[in-house]
Short mmCIF file of C-alpha atoms in Angstrom, two decimals:
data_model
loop_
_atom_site.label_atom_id
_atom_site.label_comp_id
_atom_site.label_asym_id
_atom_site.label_seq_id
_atom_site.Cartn_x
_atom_site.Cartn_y
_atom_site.Cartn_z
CA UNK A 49 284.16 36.73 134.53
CA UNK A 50 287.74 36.50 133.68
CA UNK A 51 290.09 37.22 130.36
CA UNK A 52 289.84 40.08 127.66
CA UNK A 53 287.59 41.51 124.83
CA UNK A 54 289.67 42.20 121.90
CA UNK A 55 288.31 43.70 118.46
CA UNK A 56 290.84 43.70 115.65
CA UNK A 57 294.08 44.69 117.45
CA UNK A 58 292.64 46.57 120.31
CA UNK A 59 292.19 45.50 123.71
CA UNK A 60 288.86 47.48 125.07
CA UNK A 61 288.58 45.32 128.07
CA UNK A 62 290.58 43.48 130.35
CA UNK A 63 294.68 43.00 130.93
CA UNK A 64 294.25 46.47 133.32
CA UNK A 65 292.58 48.11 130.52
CA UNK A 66 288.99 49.63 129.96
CA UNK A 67 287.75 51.58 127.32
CA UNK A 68 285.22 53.37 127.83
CA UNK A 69 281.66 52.20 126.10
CA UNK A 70 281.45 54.97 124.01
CA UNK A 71 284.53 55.09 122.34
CA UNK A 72 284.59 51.09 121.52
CA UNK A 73 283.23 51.13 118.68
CA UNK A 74 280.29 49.04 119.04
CA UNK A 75 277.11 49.02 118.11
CA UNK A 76 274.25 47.58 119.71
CA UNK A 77 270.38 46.31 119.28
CA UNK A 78 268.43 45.36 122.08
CA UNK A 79 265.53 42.65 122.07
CA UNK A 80 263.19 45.19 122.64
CA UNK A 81 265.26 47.58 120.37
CA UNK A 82 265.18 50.47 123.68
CA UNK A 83 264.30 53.23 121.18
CA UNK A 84 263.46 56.66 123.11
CA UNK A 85 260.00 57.14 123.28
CA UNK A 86 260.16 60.90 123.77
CA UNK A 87 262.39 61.51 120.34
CA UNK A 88 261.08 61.10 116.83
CA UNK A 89 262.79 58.53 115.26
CA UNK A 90 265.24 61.05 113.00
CA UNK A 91 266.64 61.84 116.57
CA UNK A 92 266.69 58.42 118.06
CA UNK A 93 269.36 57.62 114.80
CA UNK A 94 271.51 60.36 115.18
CA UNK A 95 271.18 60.27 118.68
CA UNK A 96 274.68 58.58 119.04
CA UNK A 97 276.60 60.31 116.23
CA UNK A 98 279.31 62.84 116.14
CA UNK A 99 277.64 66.13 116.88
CA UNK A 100 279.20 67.36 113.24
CA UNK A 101 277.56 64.49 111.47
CA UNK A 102 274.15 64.74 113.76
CA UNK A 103 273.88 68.15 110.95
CA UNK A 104 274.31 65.86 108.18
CA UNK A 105 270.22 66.13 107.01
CA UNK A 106 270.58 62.90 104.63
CA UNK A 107 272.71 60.69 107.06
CA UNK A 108 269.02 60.06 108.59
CA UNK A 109 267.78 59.61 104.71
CA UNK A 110 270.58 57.48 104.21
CA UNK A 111 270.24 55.09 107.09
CA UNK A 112 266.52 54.93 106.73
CA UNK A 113 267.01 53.74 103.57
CA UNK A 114 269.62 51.22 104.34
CA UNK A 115 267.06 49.47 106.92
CA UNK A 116 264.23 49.68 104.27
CA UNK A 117 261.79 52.69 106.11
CA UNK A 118 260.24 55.85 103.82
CA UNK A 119 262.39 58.98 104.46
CA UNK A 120 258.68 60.13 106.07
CA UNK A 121 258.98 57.91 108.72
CA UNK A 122 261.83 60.19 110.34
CA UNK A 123 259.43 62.34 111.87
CA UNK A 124 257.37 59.81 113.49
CA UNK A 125 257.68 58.65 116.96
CA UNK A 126 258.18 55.18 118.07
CA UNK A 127 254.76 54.70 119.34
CA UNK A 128 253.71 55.11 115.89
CA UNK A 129 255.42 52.16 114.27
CA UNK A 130 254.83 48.68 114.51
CA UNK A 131 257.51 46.47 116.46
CA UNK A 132 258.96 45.12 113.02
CA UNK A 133 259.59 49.24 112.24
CA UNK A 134 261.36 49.56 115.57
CA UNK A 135 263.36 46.97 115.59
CA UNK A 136 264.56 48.51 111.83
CA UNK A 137 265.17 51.89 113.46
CA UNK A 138 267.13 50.51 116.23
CA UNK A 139 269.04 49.15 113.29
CA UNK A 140 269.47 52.24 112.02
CA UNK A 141 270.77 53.72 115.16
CA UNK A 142 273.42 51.35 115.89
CA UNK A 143 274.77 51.44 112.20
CA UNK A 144 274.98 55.36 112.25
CA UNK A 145 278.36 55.57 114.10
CA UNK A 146 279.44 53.00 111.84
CA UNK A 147 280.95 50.77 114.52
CA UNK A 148 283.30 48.23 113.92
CA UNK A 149 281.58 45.43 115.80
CA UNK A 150 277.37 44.83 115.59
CA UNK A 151 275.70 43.60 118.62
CA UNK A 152 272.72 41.59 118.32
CA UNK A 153 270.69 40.44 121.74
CA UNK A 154 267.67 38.73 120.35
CA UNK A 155 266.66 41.21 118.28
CA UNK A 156 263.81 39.55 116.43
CA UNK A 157 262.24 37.78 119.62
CA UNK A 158 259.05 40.07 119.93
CA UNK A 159 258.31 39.65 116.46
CA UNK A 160 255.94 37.84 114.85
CA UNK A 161 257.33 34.94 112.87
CA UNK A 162 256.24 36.92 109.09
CA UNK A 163 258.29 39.84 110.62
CA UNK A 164 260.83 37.85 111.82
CA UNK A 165 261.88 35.83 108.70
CA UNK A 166 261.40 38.84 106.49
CA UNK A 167 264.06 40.94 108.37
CA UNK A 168 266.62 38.07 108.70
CA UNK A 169 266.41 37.23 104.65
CA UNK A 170 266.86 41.69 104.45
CA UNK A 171 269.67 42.04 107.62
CA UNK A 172 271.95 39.13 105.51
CA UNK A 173 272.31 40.90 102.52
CA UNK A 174 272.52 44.47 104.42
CA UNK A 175 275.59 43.52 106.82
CA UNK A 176 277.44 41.80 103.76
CA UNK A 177 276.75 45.27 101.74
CA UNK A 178 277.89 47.34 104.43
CA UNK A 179 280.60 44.88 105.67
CA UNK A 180 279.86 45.12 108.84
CA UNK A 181 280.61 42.73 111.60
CA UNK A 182 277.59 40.97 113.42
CA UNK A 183 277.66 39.19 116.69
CA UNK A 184 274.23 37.53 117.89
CA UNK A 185 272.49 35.87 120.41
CA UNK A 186 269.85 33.84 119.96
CA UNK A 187 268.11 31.01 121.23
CA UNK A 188 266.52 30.25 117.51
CA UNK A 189 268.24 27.98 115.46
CA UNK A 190 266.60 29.38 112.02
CA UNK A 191 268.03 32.90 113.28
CA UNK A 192 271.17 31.97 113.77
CA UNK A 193 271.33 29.52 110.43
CA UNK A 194 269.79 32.69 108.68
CA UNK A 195 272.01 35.13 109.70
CA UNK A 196 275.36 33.50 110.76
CA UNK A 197 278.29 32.63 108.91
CA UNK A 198 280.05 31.06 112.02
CA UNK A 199 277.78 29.90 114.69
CA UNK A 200 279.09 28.75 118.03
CA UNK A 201 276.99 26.84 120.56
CA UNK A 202 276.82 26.63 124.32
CA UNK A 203 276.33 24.85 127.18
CA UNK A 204 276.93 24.87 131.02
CA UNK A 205 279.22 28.04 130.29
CA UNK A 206 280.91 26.20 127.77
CA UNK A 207 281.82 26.68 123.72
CA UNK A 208 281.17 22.79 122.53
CA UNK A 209 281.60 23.76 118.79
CA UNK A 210 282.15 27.60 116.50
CA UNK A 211 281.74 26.28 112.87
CA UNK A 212 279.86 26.91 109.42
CA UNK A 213 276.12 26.44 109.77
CA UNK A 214 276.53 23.33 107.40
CA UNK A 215 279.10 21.97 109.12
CA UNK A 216 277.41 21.98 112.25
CA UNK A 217 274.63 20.22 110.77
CA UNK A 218 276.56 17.50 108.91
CA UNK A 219 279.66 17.42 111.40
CA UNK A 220 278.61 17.55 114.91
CA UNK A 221 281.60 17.91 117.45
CA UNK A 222 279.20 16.36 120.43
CA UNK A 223 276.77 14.45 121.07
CA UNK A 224 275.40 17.58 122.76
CA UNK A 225 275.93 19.77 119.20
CA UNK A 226 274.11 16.59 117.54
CA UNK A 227 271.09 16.92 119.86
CA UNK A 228 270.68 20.61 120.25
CA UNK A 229 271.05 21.42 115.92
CA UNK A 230 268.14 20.46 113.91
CA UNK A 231 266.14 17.47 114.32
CA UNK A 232 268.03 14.26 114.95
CA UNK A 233 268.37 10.58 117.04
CA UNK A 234 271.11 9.58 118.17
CA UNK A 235 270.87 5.69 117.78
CA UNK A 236 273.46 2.86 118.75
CA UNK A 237 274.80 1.66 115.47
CA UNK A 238 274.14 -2.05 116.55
CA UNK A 239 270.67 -1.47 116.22
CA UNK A 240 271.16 -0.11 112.85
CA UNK A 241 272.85 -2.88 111.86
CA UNK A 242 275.95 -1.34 111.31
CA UNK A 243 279.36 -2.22 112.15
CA UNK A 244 281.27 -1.34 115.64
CA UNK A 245 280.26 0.16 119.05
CA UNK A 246 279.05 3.79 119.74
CA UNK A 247 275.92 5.99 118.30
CA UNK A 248 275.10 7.08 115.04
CA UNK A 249 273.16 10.43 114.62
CA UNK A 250 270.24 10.04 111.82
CA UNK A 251 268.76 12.66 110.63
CA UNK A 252 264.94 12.43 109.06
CA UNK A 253 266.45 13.00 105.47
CA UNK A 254 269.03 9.98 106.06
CA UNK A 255 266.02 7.37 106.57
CA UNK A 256 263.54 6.42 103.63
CA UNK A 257 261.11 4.11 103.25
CA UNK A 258 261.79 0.61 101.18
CA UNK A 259 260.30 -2.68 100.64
CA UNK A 260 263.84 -3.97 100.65
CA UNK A 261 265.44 -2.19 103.51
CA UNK A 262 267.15 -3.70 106.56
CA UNK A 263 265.53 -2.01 109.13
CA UNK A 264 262.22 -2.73 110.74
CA UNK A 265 260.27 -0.27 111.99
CA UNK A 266 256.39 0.75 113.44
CA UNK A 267 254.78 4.10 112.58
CA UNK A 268 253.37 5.51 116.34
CA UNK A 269 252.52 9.05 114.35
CA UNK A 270 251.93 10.95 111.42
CA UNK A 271 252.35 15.02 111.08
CA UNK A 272 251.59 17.09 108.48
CA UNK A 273 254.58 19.68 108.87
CA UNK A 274 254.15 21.40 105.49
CA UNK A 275 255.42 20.90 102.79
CA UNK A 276 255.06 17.28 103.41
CA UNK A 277 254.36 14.63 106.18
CA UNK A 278 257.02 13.69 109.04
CA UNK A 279 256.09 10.29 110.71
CA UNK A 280 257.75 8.83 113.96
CA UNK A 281 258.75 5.54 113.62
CA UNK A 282 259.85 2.89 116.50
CA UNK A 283 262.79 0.77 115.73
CA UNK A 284 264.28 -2.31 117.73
CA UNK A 285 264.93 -1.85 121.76
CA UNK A 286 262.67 1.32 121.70
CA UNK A 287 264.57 3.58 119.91
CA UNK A 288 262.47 6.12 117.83
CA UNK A 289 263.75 8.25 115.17
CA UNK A 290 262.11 10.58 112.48
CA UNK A 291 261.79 10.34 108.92
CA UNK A 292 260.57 12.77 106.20
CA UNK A 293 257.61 11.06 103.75
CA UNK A 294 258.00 11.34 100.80
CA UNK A 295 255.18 12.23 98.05
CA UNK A 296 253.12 9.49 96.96
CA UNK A 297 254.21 7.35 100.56
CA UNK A 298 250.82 6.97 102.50
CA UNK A 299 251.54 5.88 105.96
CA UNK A 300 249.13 4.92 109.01
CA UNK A 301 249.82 4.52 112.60
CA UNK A 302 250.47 1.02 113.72
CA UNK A 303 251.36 0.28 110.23
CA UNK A 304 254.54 -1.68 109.75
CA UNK A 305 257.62 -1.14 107.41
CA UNK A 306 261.42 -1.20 106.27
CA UNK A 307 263.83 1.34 106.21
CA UNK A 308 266.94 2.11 104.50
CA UNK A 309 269.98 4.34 105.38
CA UNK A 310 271.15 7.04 102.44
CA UNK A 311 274.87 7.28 102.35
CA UNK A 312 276.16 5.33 106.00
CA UNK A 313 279.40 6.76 105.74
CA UNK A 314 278.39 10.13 106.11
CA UNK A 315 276.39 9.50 109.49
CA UNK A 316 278.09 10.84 112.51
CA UNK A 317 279.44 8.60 114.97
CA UNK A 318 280.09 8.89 119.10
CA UNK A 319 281.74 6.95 121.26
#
């Protein structure tokens, strides 16, 4: 509601100023990628170019190529590719002006989860090509891990943490970070046995199963995730975490066991 949009140097919004859309130098890609159903898809790219460059016949080629389509599919209309297609050509469109700024509004959410995963392992090594800058909402974690260098997330309005994907995994700045990223439990470090007040975050990979371990522990349930199993297991005071099986560890519900912490000094702590 309040402050200013700044790309680079430039002001575009805010502090009595307002540039208009066009002329911001922005790019954008709708979930639904809004291309125009009316236009064949060579017109729906050029569509927002320069009328000089709109003449350019292999700009279209170009771009097309880029976003991995056959040049024939320039003549086709929209209704004649599948979503995964679209989305591409909506790509294509916003890249054509060659903005200086990407933006991204759940752009893969209609797509089936094939599509989806395909296009995000493609789009990576296309924006770092072209050098483009992306910003992106999304409500999927593997998008955003797939796709972001710097990933911020929110809550109630506000930015808890804008870090490296690996950091936000292995550092969490809140409790709230810790819950939302990946699968986790936070856990009170007394009843892990370890040393001083607060929680501990533990991960599945940070809990194995051994005969000698410290920690006692039930198994209520047993997945098969692929590639492997994921059990839940309840510890002391009813406190349930999540652990990754390992191959060759054959575990039943009810069944009993000990646990073991890998590395405690890395776990994250909260007050």
């Amino acid at each position: 509601d309040t402050g200013t949009v700044t790309i680079g140097d430039r002001v575009v919004c805010g502090a009595g100023r307002a540039v208009p859309p066009e002329r911001r130098g922005i790019g954008y890609v709708r979930q639904d990628g809004g291309l125009f159903p009316h236009l064949d898809v060579a017109h729906n790219i050029t569509f927002g170019m320069p009328r000089a460059a709109r003449r350019r016949g292999d700009r279209v080629e170009e771009l097309l190529e880029l976003v991995g389509l056959p040049a024939v599919t320039a003549t086709r209309r929209p209704d004649q590719l599948s979503g995964g297609q679209q989305q591409r050509v909506a790509l294509a469109r916003a890249l054509a002006p060659e903005p200086s700024l990407l933006l991204l509004d759940e752009p893969f959410s209609a797509l089936d989860v094939d599509t989806r995963q395909h296009l995000i392992g493609e789009l990576r090594g296309l924006f770092a090509r072209t050098g483009t800058t992306v910003l992106m909402v999304t409500h999927d974690q593997h998008e955003a891990f797939g796709l972001g260098g710097r990933i911020g997330v929110m809550a109630d309005g506000r930015l808890l943490q804008w870090d490296r994907p690996e950091a936000l995994y292995r550092q969490p700045a809140t409790p709230e970070v810790a819950n939302f990223i990946g699968r986790g439990t936070l856990v009170p470090a007394a009843v892990l046995g370890l040393p001083g007040a607060g929680r501990v975050l533990l991960r599945p990979e940070q809990l194995r199963v051994d005969d000698q371990g410290g920690l006692h522990g039930q198994v209520l349930d047993v997945r098969f995730l692929g590639p492997g199993e994921v059990a839940q297991v309840w510890l002391a005071e009813g406190h349930v975490v999540e652990i990754d099986v390992l191959p060759g560890i054959e575990l039943a519900v009810g069944q009993a066991l000990r646990l073991s912490l890998r590395d405690e000094d890395a776990l994250p702590r909260f007050d």
